[in-house]
Amino acid sequence: LPFSRGISLDWMASGDPRLEKLKKILNLGYRLLKQIVKGDTAAAVDLHHFLPILLQQQGRGLANTITLKELFIGKRKLLSSIGPDLIQLFMDLLTQNKDPRYIDFLLSICTVGEEPLPAVQTIIATQLFEKNPQLLPRCQLETGPGQPTRLKFLIPASKVTAFKKGSTRISTWLNVADFN
């Protein structure tokens, strides 16, 4: 092994090829934990005791978001324990990386079955609208006499969405009406 005294999480996230096998093992471990807590409240409560460790490993390429999601889904007791710190962690992760799994996790903790959880929804809304508005899409409404109203969303320039003009990346506005 390329280490003798443990592994830093930053090293694990760095993409060092020497750690690929270890990352695969950890990914499989998280998949196993996901299956263990699926529909089993007692197992989920047991795993919940290790939540700080699971949260330290978030965003490090270990694919534990789906395990966290399964830990909470449909388990009112655990969902009621969610506080602003957990939500802020996911807001921070979304700021670094717009991974849809983070949004999916936030969606999954808003309800138990079909029943909403206002306390969790309020925490998410507060964290998003008041403390992290930069995560919301920028939009504009275009109106004009005799013209249809248009709703447009800004798609920021990035490596993925860049439209190159020479060597400069530019952002673009997408008209929602263009998508049927």
XYZ file of C-alpha atoms in Angstrom:
180
model
C 0.000 0.000 0.000
C 1.202 3.563 -0.691
C 0.736 4.626 2.930
C 1.765 3.510 6.389
C -0.159 5.742 8.816
C -3.561 6.206 7.267
C -4.827 8.316 4.422
C -5.778 11.954 4.350
C -9.202 12.575 2.826
C -7.637 15.272 0.661
C -5.206 12.704 -0.741
C -8.123 10.372 -1.401
C -9.934 13.130 -3.317
C -6.812 14.127 -5.266
C -7.249 11.380 -7.841
C -3.957 9.638 -7.054
C -4.091 6.448 -9.174
C -2.432 4.456 -6.381
C -5.631 4.843 -4.345
C -8.103 3.724 -7.032
C -8.521 0.204 -5.630
C -9.077 1.578 -2.143
C -11.660 4.043 -3.475
C -13.470 1.176 -5.216
C -13.540 -0.792 -1.971
C -14.921 2.225 -0.092
C -17.531 2.791 -2.817
C -18.633 -0.829 -2.480
C -18.746 -0.410 1.297
C -21.053 2.580 0.932
C -23.251 0.642 -1.490
C -23.477 -2.145 1.087
C -24.360 0.327 3.856
C -27.052 1.781 1.611
C -28.646 -1.637 1.200
C -28.386 -2.368 4.932
C -30.297 0.790 5.969
C -32.845 0.604 3.135
C -36.189 0.316 4.906
C -34.556 -0.699 8.201
C -34.962 2.017 10.801
C -32.964 0.179 13.490
C -29.964 -0.226 11.171
C -30.315 3.400 10.079
C -30.293 4.576 13.701
C -27.146 2.517 14.305
C -25.437 4.023 11.250
C -26.643 7.512 12.206
C -24.259 7.375 15.182
C -21.444 7.547 12.616
C -22.939 10.515 10.728
C -19.992 12.853 11.501
C -17.611 10.408 9.810
C -19.910 10.031 6.799
C -20.159 13.806 6.482
C -16.377 14.269 6.617
C -16.152 12.040 3.557
C -18.762 13.955 1.534
C -17.473 15.472 -1.680
C -14.326 13.319 -1.702
C -15.320 11.040 -4.577
C -16.421 8.151 -2.371
C -20.067 8.126 -3.574
C -21.585 8.226 -0.099
C -24.379 10.696 -0.918
C -26.723 7.875 -1.924
C -25.987 6.138 1.387
C -26.848 9.328 3.282
C -30.029 9.659 1.253
C -31.081 6.104 2.095
C -30.149 6.658 5.742
C -32.837 9.357 6.046
C -35.547 8.370 3.525
C -38.817 7.545 5.256
C -37.299 7.669 8.739
C -39.108 10.460 10.575
C -36.998 10.136 13.748
C -33.754 10.688 11.838
C -35.236 13.368 9.575
C -36.331 15.344 12.639
C -32.693 15.417 13.799
C -31.537 17.319 10.697
C -30.180 20.753 11.479
C -28.747 23.720 9.576
C -25.178 22.357 9.655
C -26.058 19.330 7.518
C -27.948 21.492 5.031
C -25.113 24.037 4.879
C -22.652 21.240 4.116
C -24.690 20.353 1.041
C -24.944 24.024 0.060
C -21.143 24.247 0.287
C -20.791 21.090 -1.796
C -23.150 22.529 -4.413
C -21.064 25.700 -4.504
C -17.969 23.616 -5.292
C -19.605 21.120 -7.620
C -23.110 21.248 -9.082
C -23.571 17.494 -8.631
C -27.271 16.567 -9.050
C -26.926 13.974 -6.267
C -26.608 16.813 -3.755
C -29.865 18.354 -4.950
C -31.492 14.918 -4.959
C -30.430 14.431 -1.329
C -31.948 17.777 -0.332
C -35.180 16.869 -2.139
C -35.335 13.473 -0.461
C -35.192 14.846 3.090
C -38.131 17.240 2.618
C -40.837 14.603 3.038
C -41.705 11.325 4.693
C -43.648 9.497 2.015
C -46.118 12.087 0.750
C -46.113 14.074 3.993
C -44.042 17.270 3.998
C -41.589 18.050 6.778
C -41.985 21.813 7.304
C -39.068 22.078 9.748
C -36.576 20.593 7.263
C -38.125 22.515 4.367
C -37.739 25.753 6.315
C -34.071 25.027 7.043
C -33.388 24.288 3.363
C -35.284 27.393 2.220
C -33.429 29.592 4.718
C -30.044 28.162 3.770
C -30.765 28.507 0.050
C -32.650 31.799 -0.239
C -31.006 33.775 2.560
C -27.502 32.353 2.923
C -26.698 30.850 -0.493
C -28.657 32.764 -3.155
C -25.709 32.349 -5.537
C -26.868 28.745 -6.013
C -30.176 29.836 -7.510
C -30.385 30.207 -11.276
C -30.375 33.750 -12.604
C -33.445 34.466 -14.667
C -34.978 37.385 -16.495
C -38.410 38.138 -17.803
C -38.648 39.864 -21.174
C -41.837 41.671 -22.024
C -42.696 44.125 -24.719
C -45.754 45.588 -26.392
C -47.146 43.075 -28.848
C -44.437 40.545 -27.923
C -44.905 37.318 -26.003
C -43.456 37.258 -22.500
C -40.239 35.265 -22.339
C -38.601 33.646 -19.357
C -34.856 33.157 -19.761
C -32.275 31.427 -17.578
C -28.592 32.263 -17.565
C -26.268 29.379 -18.346
C -22.881 30.533 -17.001
C -19.776 29.934 -19.068
C -17.858 26.899 -17.894
C -15.732 24.135 -19.339
C -18.892 22.211 -20.148
C -21.253 24.971 -21.299
C -18.765 27.353 -22.873
C -19.448 28.804 -26.251
C -16.067 29.890 -27.514
C -15.629 33.058 -29.445
C -11.931 33.114 -30.157
C -10.555 31.993 -26.817
C -13.154 33.731 -24.634
C -15.931 31.814 -22.949
C -19.257 33.576 -22.852
C -22.419 32.863 -20.916
C -25.712 32.468 -22.705
C -29.376 32.992 -21.881
C -31.777 30.129 -22.642
C -35.382 30.920 -23.460
C -37.618 28.438 -21.660
C -40.215 28.696 -24.434
C -37.731 27.175 -26.874
C -38.140 23.813 -25.149
C -41.438 22.069 -25.859
